[in-house]
CSV table of C-alpha atoms in Angstrom, one decimal:
chain,number,residue,atom,x,y,z
Y,7,UNK,CA,-258.5,-60.9,-135.1
Y,8,UNK,CA,-255.7,-63.5,-135.6
Y,9,UNK,CA,-252.6,-63.0,-133.5
Y,10,UNK,CA,-249.0,-63.1,-134.6
Y,11,UNK,CA,-248.5,-66.8,-134.2
Y,12,UNK,CA,-251.3,-67.5,-136.7
Y,13,UNK,CA,-249.9,-65.2,-139.3
Y,14,UNK,CA,-246.4,-66.8,-138.8
Y,15,UNK,CA,-247.9,-70.3,-139.4
Y,16,UNK,CA,-249.8,-69.0,-142.5
Y,17,UNK,CA,-246.6,-67.5,-144.0
Y,18,UNK,CA,-244.7,-70.8,-143.3
Y,19,UNK,CA,-247.4,-73.0,-144.8
Y,20,UNK,CA,-247.9,-70.8,-147.9
Y,21,UNK,CA,-244.1,-70.8,-148.5
Y,22,UNK,CA,-243.9,-74.5,-148.2
Y,23,UNK,CA,-246.9,-75.0,-150.6
Y,24,UNK,CA,-246.2,-72.4,-153.2
Y,25,UNK,CA,-242.7,-70.9,-153.1
Y,26,UNK,CA,-240.3,-71.5,-155.9
Y,27,UNK,CA,-243.1,-72.2,-158.5
Y,28,UNK,CA,-245.5,-70.2,-160.6
Y,29,UNK,CA,-248.8,-69.4,-159.0
Y,30,UNK,CA,-252.1,-68.9,-160.8
Y,31,UNK,CA,-253.7,-65.9,-159.0
Y,32,UNK,CA,-257.3,-64.9,-159.6
Y,33,UNK,CA,-259.9,-62.8,-157.9
Y,34,UNK,CA,-263.3,-64.5,-158.4
Y,35,UNK,CA,-265.0,-61.7,-156.5
Y,36,UNK,CA,-263.4,-59.1,-158.7
Y,37,UNK,CA,-262.2,-56.7,-156.0
Y,38,UNK,CA,-258.6,-57.7,-156.5
Y,39,UNK,CA,-258.7,-58.3,-160.2
Y,40,UNK,CA,-256.0,-55.8,-161.2
Y,41,UNK,CA,-253.6,-57.1,-158.6
Y,42,UNK,CA,-254.3,-60.7,-159.5
Y,43,UNK,CA,-253.6,-60.0,-163.1
Y,44,UNK,CA,-250.3,-58.5,-162.2
Y,45,UNK,CA,-249.2,-61.5,-160.1
Y,46,UNK,CA,-250.8,-64.3,-162.2
Y,47,UNK,CA,-248.3,-66.8,-163.4
Y,48,UNK,CA,-245.3,-65.4,-161.6
Y,49,UNK,CA,-243.0,-67.3,-159.3
Y,50,UNK,CA,-243.5,-66.8,-155.6
Y,51,UNK,CA,-240.2,-66.2,-153.8
Y,52,UNK,CA,-241.4,-66.5,-150.2
Y,53,UNK,CA,-244.1,-65.5,-147.8
Y,54,UNK,CA,-243.2,-63.8,-144.5
Y,55,UNK,CA,-245.1,-62.3,-141.7
Y,56,UNK,CA,-244.4,-59.3,-139.4
Y,57,UNK,CA,-246.9,-59.1,-136.6
Y,58,UNK,CA,-250.4,-59.3,-138.1
Y,59,UNK,CA,-249.3,-58.6,-141.7
Y,60,UNK,CA,-248.4,-61.1,-144.5
Y,61,UNK,CA,-246.0,-60.3,-147.3
Y,62,UNK,CA,-245.8,-62.5,-150.3
Y,63,UNK,CA,-242.8,-61.7,-152.5
Y,64,UNK,CA,-243.1,-62.0,-156.3
Y,65,UNK,CA,-239.9,-60.5,-157.5
Y,66,UNK,CA,-240.0,-56.7,-157.3
Y,67,UNK,CA,-243.7,-56.7,-156.3
Y,68,UNK,CA,-245.1,-57.8,-152.9
Y,69,UNK,CA,-248.6,-58.9,-152.0
Y,70,UNK,CA,-249.6,-57.4,-148.7
Y,71,UNK,CA,-252.5,-59.0,-146.7
Y,72,UNK,CA,-253.9,-57.9,-143.4
Y,73,UNK,CA,-256.7,-60.1,-142.3
Y,74,UNK,CA,-258.3,-57.7,-139.8
Y,75,UNK,CA,-261.3,-58.9,-137.8
Y,76,UNK,CA,-263.0,-60.9,-140.5
Y,77,UNK,CA,-260.3,-62.1,-143.0
Y,78,UNK,CA,-259.5,-65.8,-143.3
Y,79,UNK,CA,-257.7,-68.3,-145.5
Y,80,UNK,CA,-258.9,-71.7,-146.5
Y,81,UNK,CA,-256.4,-74.1,-148.1
Y,82,UNK,CA,-256.4,-77.6,-149.7
Y,83,UNK,CA,-254.8,-80.0,-152.1
Y,84,UNK,CA,-255.8,-81.3,-155.4
Y,85,UNK,CA,-258.4,-79.5,-157.6
Y,86,UNK,CA,-259.9,-76.5,-155.8
Y,87,UNK,CA,-263.7,-76.3,-155.3
Y,88,UNK,CA,-265.8,-74.0,-157.5
Y,89,UNK,CA,-265.6,-70.4,-156.3
Y,90,UNK,CA,-268.4,-69.4,-154.1
Y,91,UNK,CA,-269.4,-66.1,-152.4
Y,92,UNK,CA,-267.1,-63.1,-151.8
Y,93,UNK,CA,-263.9,-64.9,-152.6
Y,94,UNK,CA,-261.3,-62.1,-152.8
Y,95,UNK,CA,-258.3,-64.0,-154.0
Y,96,UNK,CA,-257.4,-67.6,-155.0
Y,97,UNK,CA,-254.0,-69.1,-155.5
Y,98,UNK,CA,-253.5,-72.4,-157.4
Y,99,UNK,CA,-250.2,-74.1,-157.8
Y,100,UNK,CA,-248.6,-77.5,-158.5
Y,101,UNK,CA,-247.4,-77.9,-154.9
Y,102,UNK,CA,-244.2,-79.6,-153.8
Y,103,UNK,CA,-245.4,-83.0,-154.9
Y,104,UNK,CA,-247.0,-81.9,-158.2
Y,105,UNK,CA,-250.5,-82.9,-157.2
Y,106,UNK,CA,-251.9,-79.4,-156.8
Y,107,UNK,CA,-252.5,-77.0,-153.9
Y,108,UNK,CA,-254.8,-74.0,-153.5
Y,109,UNK,CA,-255.6,-71.3,-151.0
Y,110,UNK,CA,-258.6,-68.9,-150.8
Y,111,UNK,CA,-258.7,-65.5,-149.1
Y,112,UNK,CA,-261.9,-63.9,-147.9
Y,113,UNK,CA,-262.8,-60.8,-145.9
Y,114,UNK,CA,-259.4,-59.3,-145.5
Y,115,UNK,CA,-259.0,-55.7,-144.5
Y,116,UNK,CA,-256.1,-55.3,-146.9
Y,117,UNK,CA,-255.2,-57.2,-150.1
Y,118,UNK,CA,-252.9,-55.2,-152.3
Y,119,UNK,CA,-249.8,-55.3,-154.5
Y,120,UNK,CA,-247.1,-52.9,-153.3
Y,121,UNK,CA,-243.6,-51.9,-154.5
Y,122,UNK,CA,-240.7,-52.2,-152.1
Y,123,UNK,CA,-240.8,-48.7,-150.7
Y,124,UNK,CA,-244.4,-49.1,-149.7
Y,125,UNK,CA,-243.6,-52.3,-147.9
Y,126,UNK,CA,-240.8,-50.6,-146.1
Y,127,UNK,CA,-243.2,-47.8,-145.0
Y,128,UNK,CA,-245.5,-50.4,-143.4
Y,129,UNK,CA,-242.7,-52.2,-141.7
Y,130,UNK,CA,-241.3,-48.9,-140.3
Y,131,UNK,CA,-244.7,-48.3,-138.6
Y,132,UNK,CA,-244.6,-51.6,-136.8
Y,133,UNK,CA,-242.9,-52.5,-133.6
Y,134,UNK,CA,-240.6,-55.5,-133.1
Y,135,UNK,CA,-242.2,-58.9,-133.7
Y,136,UNK,CA,-241.3,-61.5,-131.0
Y,137,UNK,CA,-241.4,-64.3,-133.7
Y,138,UNK,CA,-238.9,-62.6,-136.0
Y,139,UNK,CA,-235.4,-64.1,-135.8
Y,140,UNK,CA,-232.7,-62.2,-133.9
Y,141,UNK,CA,-235.2,-59.6,-132.6
Y,142,UNK,CA,-235.0,-58.2,-129.1
Y,143,UNK,CA,-237.5,-56.1,-127.2
Y,144,UNK,CA,-235.3,-53.1,-126.4
Y,145,UNK,CA,-236.9,-50.9,-129.0
Y,146,UNK,CA,-240.4,-51.8,-127.7
Y,147,UNK,CA,-239.3,-51.0,-124.1
Y,148,UNK,CA,-238.1,-47.5,-125.1
Y,149,UNK,CA,-241.7,-46.8,-126.3
Y,150,UNK,CA,-243.2,-48.4,-123.2
Y,151,UNK,CA,-240.9,-46.7,-120.7
Y,152,UNK,CA,-241.5,-43.3,-122.2
Y,153,UNK,CA,-245.3,-43.5,-122.0
Y,154,UNK,CA,-247.9,-42.7,-119.3
Y,155,UNK,CA,-250.4,-44.9,-121.2
Y,156,UNK,CA,-251.5,-48.1,-119.5
Y,157,UNK,CA,-249.4,-51.1,-120.3
Y,158,UNK,CA,-252.6,-53.0,-121.2
Y,159,UNK,CA,-253.1,-50.5,-124.0
Y,160,UNK,CA,-249.5,-50.3,-125.1
Y,161,UNK,CA,-249.4,-54.1,-125.6
Y,162,UNK,CA,-252.2,-53.7,-128.2
Y,163,UNK,CA,-250.4,-50.9,-130.1
Y,164,UNK,CA,-248.8,-52.5,-133.1
Y,165,UNK,CA,-246.4,-49.6,-133.5
Y,166,UNK,CA,-245.0,-50.6,-130.0
Y,167,UNK,CA,-245.1,-54.4,-130.4
Y,168,UNK,CA,-246.2,-56.3,-133.5
Y,169,UNK,CA,-248.3,-59.5,-133.3
Y,170,UNK,CA,-249.7,-59.3,-129.8
Y,171,UNK,CA,-253.5,-59.3,-129.6
Y,172,UNK,CA,-256.1,-59.6,-126.9
Y,173,UNK,CA,-255.2,-63.1,-125.7
Y,174,UNK,CA,-251.5,-62.6,-125.4
Y,175,UNK,CA,-252.1,-59.2,-123.7
Y,176,UNK,CA,-254.3,-60.6,-121.0
Y,177,UNK,CA,-252.3,-63.7,-120.4
Y,178,UNK,CA,-248.8,-62.1,-120.4
Y,179,UNK,CA,-249.8,-59.5,-117.9
Y,180,UNK,CA,-251.3,-62.2,-115.6
Y,181,UNK,CA,-248.2,-64.4,-115.8
Y,182,UNK,CA,-246.1,-61.5,-114.6
Y,183,UNK,CA,-248.5,-60.1,-112.0
Y,184,UNK,CA,-248.8,-56.8,-113.7
Y,185,UNK,CA,-251.9,-54.7,-113.5
Y,186,UNK,CA,-253.1,-53.8,-117.0
Y,187,UNK,CA,-253.6,-50.2,-115.7
Y,188,UNK,CA,-250.0,-49.7,-114.7
Y,189,UNK,CA,-248.4,-46.8,-116.7
Y,190,UNK,CA,-245.9,-48.0,-119.2
Y,191,UNK,CA,-243.2,-45.8,-117.6
Y,192,UNK,CA,-243.5,-47.9,-114.4
Y,193,UNK,CA,-242.5,-51.1,-116.3
Y,194,UNK,CA,-238.8,-51.2,-115.7
Y,195,UNK,CA,-236.2,-52.8,-117.9
Y,196,UNK,CA,-235.8,-56.0,-115.9
Y,197,UNK,CA,-239.5,-56.7,-115.8
Y,198,UNK,CA,-239.9,-55.9,-119.5
Y,199,UNK,CA,-237.0,-58.3,-120.3
Y,200,UNK,CA,-238.8,-61.1,-118.4
Y,201,UNK,CA,-242.0,-60.3,-120.1
Y,202,UNK,CA,-240.4,-60.2,-123.6
Y,203,UNK,CA,-238.6,-63.6,-123.0
Y,204,UNK,CA,-241.8,-65.1,-121.8
Y,205,UNK,CA,-243.7,-63.7,-124.8
Y,206,UNK,CA,-241.2,-65.2,-127.2
Y,207,UNK,CA,-241.7,-68.6,-125.6
Y,208,UNK,CA,-245.5,-68.4,-125.6
Y,209,UNK,CA,-245.8,-67.3,-129.2
Y,210,UNK,CA,-243.3,-69.9,-130.4
Y,211,UNK,CA,-245.4,-72.5,-128.6
Y,212,UNK,CA,-248.5,-71.0,-130.3
Y,213,UNK,CA,-246.8,-71.5,-133.7
Y,214,UNK,CA,-245.9,-75.1,-132.8
Y,215,UNK,CA,-249.3,-76.1,-131.5
Y,216,UNK,CA,-251.6,-73.9,-133.6
Y,217,UNK,CA,-253.3,-72.5,-130.5
Y,218,UNK,CA,-252.6,-70.3,-127.5
Y,219,UNK,CA,-251.9,-72.2,-124.3
Y,220,UNK,CA,-250.6,-70.0,-121.4
Y,221,UNK,CA,-251.3,-72.0,-118.2
Y,222,UNK,CA,-248.8,-74.1,-116.3
Y,223,UNK,CA,-249.7,-77.7,-115.6
Y,224,UNK,CA,-250.1,-77.1,-111.9
Y,225,UNK,CA,-252.9,-74.6,-112.6
Y,226,UNK,CA,-255.0,-76.8,-114.9
Y,227,UNK,CA,-257.9,-79.1,-114.0
Y,228,UNK,CA,-256.2,-81.9,-116.0
Y,229,UNK,CA,-252.5,-81.9,-115.3
Y,230,UNK,CA,-251.6,-84.6,-117.8
Y,231,UNK,CA,-252.4,-85.2,-121.4
Y,232,UNK,CA,-253.6,-82.7,-124.0
Y,233,UNK,CA,-254.6,-79.3,-122.7
Y,234,UNK,CA,-258.4,-78.9,-123.1
Y,235,UNK,CA,-259.8,-75.5,-124.1
Y,236,UNK,CA,-261.2,-74.8,-120.6
Y,237,UNK,CA,-257.7,-75.1,-119.1
Y,238,UNK,CA,-255.8,-73.1,-121.8
Y,239,UNK,CA,-255.9,-69.6,-120.3
Y,240,UNK,CA,-255.6,-67.9,-116.9
Y,241,UNK,CA,-258.0,-64.9,-117.4
Y,242,UNK,CA,-258.9,-64.5,-121.1
Y,243,UNK,CA,-262.7,-64.9,-121.5
Y,244,UNK,CA,-263.0,-66.1,-117.9
Y,245,UNK,CA,-265.0,-63.2,-116.5
Y,246,UNK,CA,-266.6,-64.1,-113.2
Y,247,UNK,CA,-264.8,-67.4,-112.9
Y,248,UNK,CA,-262.3,-67.9,-110.0
Y,249,UNK,CA,-258.7,-67.1,-110.6
Y,250,UNK,CA,-256.7,-70.3,-111.1
Y,251,UNK,CA,-254.2,-69.1,-108.5
Y,252,UNK,CA,-256.0,-67.1,-105.8
Y,253,UNK,CA,-259.7,-67.8,-106.4
Y,254,UNK,CA,-260.8,-64.2,-106.9
Y,255,UNK,CA,-263.3,-63.6,-109.6
Y,256,UNK,CA,-261.8,-62.6,-112.9
Y,257,UNK,CA,-262.9,-59.1,-114.0
Y,258,UNK,CA,-263.3,-57.5,-117.4
Y,259,UNK,CA,-263.8,-54.1,-118.9
Y,260,UNK,CA,-263.1,-52.5,-122.2
Y,261,UNK,CA,-259.7,-51.1,-123.1
Y,262,UNK,CA,-258.7,-49.8,-126.5
Y,263,UNK,CA,-262.0,-51.2,-127.9
Y,264,UNK,CA,-261.4,-54.7,-126.8
Y,265,UNK,CA,-262.4,-56.6,-123.7
Y,266,UNK,CA,-259.6,-56.7,-121.1
Y,267,UNK,CA,-259.4,-59.5,-118.5
Y,268,UNK,CA,-257.5,-59.5,-115.3
Y,269,UNK,CA,-257.4,-60.7,-111.7
Y,270,UNK,CA,-257.6,-57.8,-109.3
Y,271,UNK,CA,-255.6,-59.6,-106.6
Y,272,UNK,CA,-252.8,-61.4,-108.6
Y,273,UNK,CA,-252.4,-58.2,-110.7
Y,274,UNK,CA,-252.8,-55.6,-108.1
Y,275,UNK,CA,-249.5,-53.9,-108.8
């Protein structure tokens, strides 16, 4: 499932390509036909993200998209290709240079047109998003500090913190030496403030690079040049490999229906 930085980039790119101009909206598959007919030909105001949700604003109506595990967008310029397969929604517009842009959505968990109050209800259920301007983590820490649930599970709870997925969970906890099994109420305000600040930096870097890189140069095989995939993470998907810091084998087990990765020595506390 895409994490928050991916949705932030999608929102930014779609706004740049389509906002301020009429958008031709269709549903070749037919599952979104009614919604497409409602939006077709209207001017897109903007696309914004909150956590793993996208909101495309067309006046009083908002298109809400949640990609889930299998949703994906494909975009291009010029004339779009002939529709193929289960194409849920297609946008076609003139683009900023008038030469044409398009984007296709497939496999999303949610693709629906909502009025303002329904959008507000979704946003109310979500925790703070580290990528949103002028957002701090105090509200998230109130939820964390009042819970006996393991911090590794709380970080995946979108009502606590929006946009964090399996990669950021594993890597953030490692970078701060926190056991994923530590109860949330044992994460004090100072530690949470450091984790939040670090998460903001990591996710903004993810937006900038289009990928998640969490390792520091001194912990990579190649300390100069572009970061290769094998050097990008400390523990995520490194089961059985030596920890980059202490050499202990990285472990994994399931937590909240996703594989959790951690170093039992560096994250003993």
